[in-house]
Short mmCIF file of C-alpha atoms in Angstrom, two decimals:
data_model
loop_
_atom_site.label_atom_id
_atom_site.label_comp_id
_atom_site.label_asym_id
_atom_site.label_seq_id
_atom_site.Cartn_x
_atom_site.Cartn_y
_atom_site.Cartn_z
CA UNK A 1 49.27 -5.66 -26.03
CA UNK A 2 48.47 -7.92 -23.06
CA UNK A 3 46.93 -11.28 -23.87
CA UNK A 4 43.39 -12.46 -23.29
CA UNK A 5 44.24 -14.49 -20.19
CA UNK A 6 45.94 -11.53 -18.52
CA UNK A 7 43.11 -9.22 -19.55
CA UNK A 8 40.66 -11.60 -17.91
CA UNK A 9 42.64 -11.63 -14.64
CA UNK A 10 42.90 -7.84 -14.74
CA UNK A 11 39.16 -7.54 -15.30
CA UNK A 12 38.45 -9.75 -12.26
CA UNK A 13 40.77 -7.69 -10.11
CA UNK A 14 39.15 -4.46 -11.24
CA UNK A 15 35.69 -5.90 -10.55
CA UNK A 16 36.77 -6.81 -7.01
CA UNK A 17 38.00 -3.28 -6.40
CA UNK A 18 34.73 -1.81 -7.67
CA UNK A 19 32.81 -4.13 -5.37
CA UNK A 20 34.98 -3.14 -2.42
CA UNK A 21 34.26 0.51 -3.28
CA UNK A 22 30.54 -0.29 -3.00
CA UNK A 23 29.86 0.12 -6.72
CA UNK A 24 27.32 -2.27 -8.20
CA UNK A 25 27.81 -3.54 -11.76
CA UNK A 26 25.66 -5.80 -13.88
CA UNK A 27 27.16 -9.14 -14.95
CA UNK A 28 27.48 -7.78 -18.49
CA UNK A 29 29.34 -4.70 -17.28
CA UNK A 30 31.75 -6.81 -15.21
CA UNK A 31 32.56 -8.96 -18.21
CA UNK A 32 33.04 -5.94 -20.47
CA UNK A 33 35.43 -3.94 -18.29
CA UNK A 34 37.82 -2.17 -20.67
CA UNK A 35 41.48 -2.80 -20.07
CA UNK A 36 43.66 -0.02 -21.48
CA UNK A 37 47.34 -0.91 -21.56
CA UNK A 38 48.14 2.04 -23.85
CA UNK A 39 50.11 -0.32 -26.08
CA UNK A 40 52.94 -0.65 -23.53
CA UNK A 41 52.07 -4.17 -22.24
CA UNK A 42 53.08 -3.17 -18.73
CA UNK A 43 49.79 -2.93 -16.83
CA UNK A 44 51.37 -3.00 -13.40
CA UNK A 45 52.86 0.42 -14.14
CA UNK A 46 50.91 1.99 -17.02
CA UNK A 47 47.23 1.27 -17.47
CA UNK A 48 43.64 1.91 -16.63
CA UNK A 49 40.53 -0.23 -16.20
CA UNK A 50 37.23 1.36 -17.25
CA UNK A 51 33.51 0.86 -17.09
CA UNK A 52 31.78 3.20 -19.54
CA UNK A 53 28.26 3.77 -18.24
CA UNK A 54 27.11 6.10 -20.97
CA UNK A 55 28.69 8.10 -23.81
CA UNK A 56 26.23 10.19 -25.82
CA UNK A 57 26.85 13.15 -28.13
CA UNK A 58 26.31 15.38 -25.06
CA UNK A 59 27.90 13.75 -22.02
CA UNK A 60 29.80 10.75 -20.77
CA UNK A 61 30.18 8.93 -17.44
CA UNK A 62 32.69 6.24 -16.55
CA UNK A 63 34.12 4.47 -13.57
CA UNK A 64 37.94 4.26 -13.60
CA UNK A 65 39.92 1.69 -11.65
CA UNK A 66 43.64 2.06 -10.96
CA UNK A 67 45.64 -0.69 -9.29
CA UNK A 68 48.16 0.30 -6.60
CA UNK A 69 50.69 2.63 -8.21
CA UNK A 70 49.14 2.24 -11.68
CA UNK A 71 49.49 5.33 -13.89
CA UNK A 72 47.28 6.86 -16.56
CA UNK A 73 49.96 8.52 -18.69
CA UNK A 74 50.16 12.21 -19.56
CA UNK A 75 47.72 13.26 -22.27
CA UNK A 76 45.30 15.97 -23.37
CA UNK A 77 41.97 16.15 -25.15
CA UNK A 78 42.06 18.23 -28.35
CA UNK A 79 39.01 19.70 -30.13
CA UNK A 80 36.99 17.09 -32.05
CA UNK A 81 34.49 17.75 -34.85
CA UNK A 82 34.48 21.50 -34.30
CA UNK A 83 33.74 21.18 -30.59
CA UNK A 84 36.14 22.11 -27.80
CA UNK A 85 38.21 19.26 -26.38
CA UNK A 86 36.79 16.97 -23.73
CA UNK A 87 36.25 18.53 -20.32
CA UNK A 88 36.22 16.09 -17.43
CA UNK A 89 35.64 15.92 -13.71
CA UNK A 90 37.39 13.24 -11.65
CA UNK A 91 35.68 12.34 -8.40
CA UNK A 92 37.55 9.96 -6.14
CA UNK A 93 35.26 7.27 -4.72
CA UNK A 94 37.79 5.00 -3.01
CA UNK A 95 41.55 5.04 -2.36
CA UNK A 96 43.88 7.90 -3.24
CA UNK A 97 44.78 9.46 -6.59
CA UNK A 98 47.67 11.80 -7.31
CA UNK A 99 46.67 14.01 -10.21
CA UNK A 100 49.10 16.26 -12.09
CA UNK A 101 48.24 19.32 -14.19
CA UNK A 102 50.08 22.45 -15.39
CA UNK A 103 51.02 24.87 -12.60
CA UNK A 104 53.50 25.26 -9.78
CA UNK A 105 55.33 21.93 -9.57
CA UNK A 106 55.23 19.92 -6.35
CA UNK A 107 58.58 19.99 -4.53
CA UNK A 108 58.30 16.37 -3.49
CA UNK A 109 55.70 14.76 -5.75
CA UNK A 110 53.97 11.73 -4.28
CA UNK A 111 53.83 9.89 -7.60
CA UNK A 112 56.73 8.49 -9.63
CA UNK A 113 56.43 8.04 -13.43
CA UNK A 114 56.89 4.53 -14.79
CA UNK A 115 60.63 3.81 -15.07
CA UNK A 116 62.18 4.60 -18.44
CA UNK A 117 59.26 6.84 -19.43
CA UNK A 118 60.06 9.87 -17.26
CA UNK A 119 60.48 12.21 -20.24
CA UNK A 120 56.81 11.84 -21.11
CA UNK A 121 55.76 13.35 -17.75
CA UNK A 122 56.07 17.12 -17.93
CA UNK A 123 53.37 18.65 -15.67
CA UNK A 124 53.88 18.46 -11.92
CA UNK A 125 51.30 20.57 -10.17
CA UNK A 126 49.92 18.04 -7.71
CA UNK A 127 46.32 17.52 -6.63
CA UNK A 128 45.62 14.79 -4.11
CA UNK A 129 42.17 13.27 -4.45
CA UNK A 130 40.71 11.30 -1.56
CA UNK A 131 37.20 9.80 -1.37
CA UNK A 132 34.71 12.63 -1.85
CA UNK A 133 37.13 15.06 -3.44
CA UNK A 134 37.06 15.98 -7.11
CA UNK A 135 38.79 18.10 -9.73
CA UNK A 136 37.74 19.38 -13.16
CA UNK A 137 40.22 19.35 -16.05
CA UNK A 138 39.54 22.00 -18.74
CA UNK A 139 39.83 21.04 -22.45
CA UNK A 140 43.32 20.94 -24.01
CA UNK A 141 45.02 20.62 -20.63
CA UNK A 142 47.85 18.20 -20.02
CA UNK A 143 47.22 15.79 -17.16
CA UNK A 144 48.24 12.42 -15.78
CA UNK A 145 47.43 10.52 -12.62
CA UNK A 146 48.61 7.66 -10.48
CA UNK A 147 46.89 5.66 -7.75
CA UNK A 148 48.19 5.56 -4.21
CA UNK A 149 49.41 2.38 -2.47
CA UNK A 150 45.96 0.74 -2.25
CA UNK A 151 44.78 1.68 -5.73
CA UNK A 152 41.77 3.87 -6.48
CA UNK A 153 38.29 4.00 -7.92
CA UNK A 154 37.38 7.28 -9.63
CA UNK A 155 34.15 8.43 -11.25
CA UNK A 156 34.66 10.45 -14.41
CA UNK A 157 31.91 12.85 -15.49
CA UNK A 158 32.62 14.59 -18.80
CA UNK A 159 31.57 15.90 -22.15
CA UNK A 160 31.48 13.32 -24.95
CA UNK A 161 34.44 10.95 -24.87
CA UNK A 162 36.56 10.40 -28.01
CA UNK A 163 39.38 8.29 -26.57
CA UNK A 164 40.79 7.62 -30.02
CA UNK A 165 41.49 11.35 -30.42
CA UNK A 166 43.52 11.81 -27.25
CA UNK A 167 47.09 13.01 -27.61
CA UNK A 168 49.74 11.36 -25.45
CA UNK A 169 53.07 12.82 -24.48
CA UNK A 170 54.68 9.39 -24.85
CA UNK A 171 54.90 8.65 -28.59
CA UNK A 172 55.05 4.89 -27.94
CA UNK A 173 51.50 4.98 -26.63
CA UNK A 174 48.45 3.76 -28.51
CA UNK A 175 45.20 4.44 -26.66
CA UNK A 176 43.16 2.28 -29.03
CA UNK A 177 42.45 -0.61 -29.29
CA UNK A 178 41.60 -1.53 -25.74
CA UNK A 179 41.62 -5.18 -24.80
CA UNK A 180 38.07 -6.51 -24.82
CA UNK B 1 8.00 25.33 1.79
CA UNK B 2 9.42 23.20 4.61
CA UNK B 3 11.18 25.10 7.40
CA UNK B 4 14.86 25.23 8.20
CA UNK B 5 14.65 22.75 11.06
CA UNK B 6 12.91 20.14 8.92
CA UNK B 7 15.33 20.76 6.06
CA UNK B 8 18.20 20.14 8.43
CA UNK B 9 16.71 16.82 9.60
CA UNK B 10 16.06 15.82 5.99
CA UNK B 11 19.63 16.66 5.06
CA UNK B 12 20.99 14.45 7.86
CA UNK B 13 18.78 11.58 6.80
CA UNK B 14 19.91 11.91 3.17
CA UNK B 15 23.55 12.03 4.27
CA UNK B 16 23.06 8.79 6.23
CA UNK B 17 21.58 7.09 3.20
CA UNK B 18 24.47 8.22 1.00
CA UNK B 19 26.92 6.89 3.57
CA UNK B 20 25.10 3.57 3.69
CA UNK B 21 25.32 3.44 -0.12
CA UNK B 22 29.10 3.77 0.21
CA UNK B 23 29.21 7.28 -1.25
CA UNK B 24 31.75 9.63 0.30
CA UNK B 25 30.91 13.34 0.63
CA UNK B 26 32.97 16.22 1.92
CA UNK B 27 31.68 18.03 5.03
CA UNK B 28 30.74 20.98 2.83
CA UNK B 29 28.74 18.77 0.46
CA UNK B 30 26.89 17.15 3.36
CA UNK B 31 25.88 20.52 4.73
CA UNK B 32 24.79 21.78 1.31
CA UNK B 33 22.54 18.88 0.30
CA UNK B 34 19.67 20.40 -1.69
CA UNK B 35 16.21 19.63 -0.44
CA UNK B 36 13.59 19.97 -3.18
CA UNK B 37 10.04 19.91 -1.84
CA UNK B 38 8.62 21.18 -5.16
CA UNK B 39 6.61 23.76 -3.23
CA UNK B 40 4.22 21.13 -1.85
CA UNK B 41 5.61 20.98 1.73
CA UNK B 42 5.01 17.25 1.85
CA UNK B 43 8.48 15.71 1.68
CA UNK B 44 7.40 12.29 2.88
CA UNK B 45 5.48 11.89 -0.40
CA UNK B 46 6.86 14.39 -2.92
CA UNK B 47 10.49 15.40 -2.86
CA UNK B 48 14.08 14.80 -3.72
CA UNK B 49 17.42 15.32 -1.99
CA UNK B 50 20.37 16.22 -4.23
CA UNK B 51 24.12 16.60 -4.21
CA UNK B 52 25.24 18.45 -7.34
CA UNK B 53 28.83 17.42 -8.01
CA UNK B 54 29.35 19.49 -11.13
CA UNK B 55 27.21 21.45 -13.58
CA UNK B 56 29.15 23.04 -16.44
CA UNK B 57 27.92 24.35 -19.79
CA UNK B 58 28.63 20.86 -21.19
CA UNK B 59 27.65 18.24 -18.60
CA UNK B 60 26.26 17.71 -15.13
CA UNK B 61 26.51 15.00 -12.46
CA UNK B 62 24.45 14.65 -9.32
CA UNK B 63 23.62 12.15 -6.64
CA UNK B 64 19.89 11.85 -5.93
CA UNK B 65 18.45 10.50 -2.69
CA UNK B 66 14.85 9.35 -2.36
CA UNK B 67 13.39 8.33 0.97
CA UNK B 68 11.18 5.22 1.08
CA UNK B 69 8.22 5.84 -1.22
CA UNK B 70 9.30 9.40 -1.98
CA UNK B 71 8.34 10.63 -5.46
CA UNK B 72 9.99 12.96 -7.94
CA UNK B 73 6.89 14.26 -9.74
CA UNK B 74 6.20 14.02 -13.46
CA UNK B 75 8.13 16.56 -15.53
CA UNK B 76 10.08 17.09 -18.73
CA UNK B 77 13.09 19.09 -19.80
CA UNK B 78 12.36 21.55 -22.64
CA UNK B 79 14.97 23.15 -24.93
CA UNK B 80 16.95 25.94 -23.22
CA UNK B 81 18.95 28.69 -24.94
CA UNK B 82 18.64 27.12 -28.37
CA UNK B 83 19.95 23.74 -27.18
CA UNK B 84 17.87 20.56 -27.01
CA UNK B 85 16.33 19.80 -23.62
CA UNK B 86 18.32 18.06 -20.92
CA UNK B 87 19.16 14.42 -21.58
CA UNK B 88 19.84 12.36 -18.48
CA UNK B 89 20.94 8.91 -17.41
CA UNK B 90 19.78 7.52 -14.07
CA UNK B 91 21.99 4.85 -12.57
CA UNK B 92 20.70 3.18 -9.44
CA UNK B 93 23.43 2.82 -6.80
CA UNK B 94 21.39 1.55 -3.85
CA UNK B 95 17.78 0.53 -3.21
CA UNK B 96 15.07 0.33 -5.84
CA UNK B 97 13.55 2.99 -8.09
CA UNK B 98 10.37 2.71 -10.13
CA UNK B 99 10.74 4.97 -13.15
CA UNK B 100 7.85 5.88 -15.49
CA UNK B 101 8.10 7.10 -19.08
CA UNK B 102 5.80 7.17 -22.14
CA UNK B 103 5.01 3.73 -23.56
CA UNK B 104 2.91 0.67 -22.85
CA UNK B 105 1.47 1.21 -19.37
CA UNK B 106 2.23 -1.26 -16.60
CA UNK B 107 -0.83 -3.37 -15.73
CA UNK B 108 -0.04 -3.30 -12.03
CA UNK B 109 2.38 -0.44 -11.46
CA UNK B 110 4.58 -0.81 -8.41
CA UNK B 111 4.46 2.91 -7.55
CA UNK B 112 1.47 4.93 -6.37
CA UNK B 113 1.29 8.69 -7.01
CA UNK B 114 1.01 10.94 -3.95
CA UNK B 115 -2.64 11.01 -2.83
CA UNK B 116 -4.73 13.85 -4.26
CA UNK B 117 -2.22 14.47 -7.05
CA UNK B 118 -3.00 11.46 -9.26
CA UNK B 119 -4.08 13.61 -12.24
CA UNK B 120 -0.53 14.90 -12.61
CA UNK B 121 0.80 11.40 -13.30
CA UNK B 122 0.10 10.47 -16.90
CA UNK B 123 2.92 8.17 -18.11
CA UNK B 124 2.93 4.60 -16.87
CA UNK B 125 5.52 2.59 -18.78
CA UNK B 126 7.47 1.10 -15.90
CA UNK B 127 11.21 0.59 -15.60
CA UNK B 128 12.54 -0.97 -12.41
CA UNK B 129 16.04 0.14 -11.51
CA UNK B 130 18.07 -1.90 -9.06
CA UNK B 131 21.71 -1.31 -8.07
CA UNK B 132 23.81 -1.38 -11.24
CA UNK B 133 20.95 -0.81 -13.65
CA UNK B 134 20.43 2.45 -15.53
CA UNK B 135 18.15 4.17 -18.01
CA UNK B 136 18.58 7.20 -20.27
CA UNK B 137 15.74 9.71 -20.70
CA UNK B 138 15.78 11.58 -24.03
CA UNK B 139 15.09 15.36 -24.04
CA UNK B 140 11.44 16.52 -23.90
CA UNK B 141 10.27 13.20 -22.47
CA UNK B 142 7.79 13.01 -19.61
CA UNK B 143 9.06 11.03 -16.64
CA UNK B 144 8.59 10.56 -12.92
CA UNK B 145 10.01 8.17 -10.37
CA UNK B 146 9.43 6.80 -6.91
CA UNK B 147 11.71 4.94 -4.50
CA UNK B 148 10.91 1.47 -3.28
CA UNK B 149 10.29 0.56 0.38
CA UNK B 150 13.87 1.19 1.55
CA UNK B 151 14.48 4.36 -0.45
CA UNK B 152 17.11 4.77 -3.14
CA UNK B 153 20.34 6.47 -4.13
CA UNK B 154 20.66 7.27 -7.83
CA UNK B 155 23.51 8.83 -9.81
CA UNK B 156 22.36 11.21 -12.50
CA UNK B 157 24.68 11.86 -15.46
CA UNK B 158 23.35 14.45 -17.90
CA UNK B 159 23.79 17.38 -20.20
CA UNK B 160 23.76 20.80 -18.48
CA UNK B 161 21.09 21.08 -15.80
CA UNK B 162 18.63 24.01 -15.80
CA UNK B 163 16.26 22.93 -13.04
CA UNK B 164 14.46 26.27 -13.13
CA UNK B 165 13.34 25.53 -16.71
CA UNK B 166 11.73 22.16 -16.03
CA UNK B 167 8.02 21.79 -16.77
CA UNK B 168 5.88 19.92 -14.27
CA UNK B 169 2.60 18.24 -14.96
CA UNK B 170 1.30 19.39 -11.56
CA UNK B 171 0.65 23.14 -11.82
CA UNK B 172 0.97 23.57 -8.04
CA UNK B 173 4.64 22.65 -8.26
CA UNK B 174 7.51 25.12 -7.99
CA UNK B 175 10.91 23.52 -8.60
CA UNK B 176 12.82 26.58 -7.42
CA UNK B 177 13.74 27.71 -4.81
CA UNK B 178 15.18 24.69 -3.11
CA UNK B 179 15.65 24.82 0.63
CA UNK B 180 19.27 25.61 1.45
#
């Protein structure tokens, strides 16, 4: 897990990107940005920075920040508590995101999995999200995504979020705890 | 109901405000901005402009635009199809919004109901939303809101939206149809 000092630097960088994307945060939100290193301690390749606006028993909304080339690794959302798995809509606000889901694989994918972890990336149908474009991931569907060369800011609208229940293709990954 | 020409002007104005707030839309979304005049044909006082990003059977996300002083009239979201009424979170992205809910009334409220319709405004507990601040309205809870002097852009995150089922305090109001 990355240390507190690095987490603090990462949080500042994410806050700057949100500001550049025109997204206003409160001071408290800026200080509480979640840093998810997925237990790999390699944030420049695998990681995600999150602001959770609201997560009720009915819906959830977050802002996701990805640094240039940063990857949210392949995972899926299984059923939780008798309800279908999480359904989520990614809406790109700033930058570019390459999103991968099951389907016809891209011949020349624009994203490259983090080195040494290629085996944990199995779906290759490519969706390119630019500002204003969005895509909805059904429950139980494998997906992963990587930011383009300038990074990205993405709004996530979804059903209730249970991050601790997510399944990752890479068995070395631990989604929880996040660095706070 | 306002005519097509006015609706088109209103749509352009809303699109400009969204752009100023840093929110990217596709061309299709810009052209499809919903104009809700609530059947009163008086958009400069009562009305709302909406971009519905997604509305599934589990969650909904919209962008709301309010022109300076424009009011979304008092209403509540009743249970629909055996599920509790809509729960929604308003997050101010740009401008100022004065939001009113049940509770201790403001002594000097910052908003003024549209003239001649004062009787349909009964809750006066005031919440002031500035960029980065947000508030969650429980189901079945009366609420109304008005933009400050420069207008406002507000993200709405919620459970499934059934606008046609909303109840309005003002019996002259018709939420549906919107002008498309």
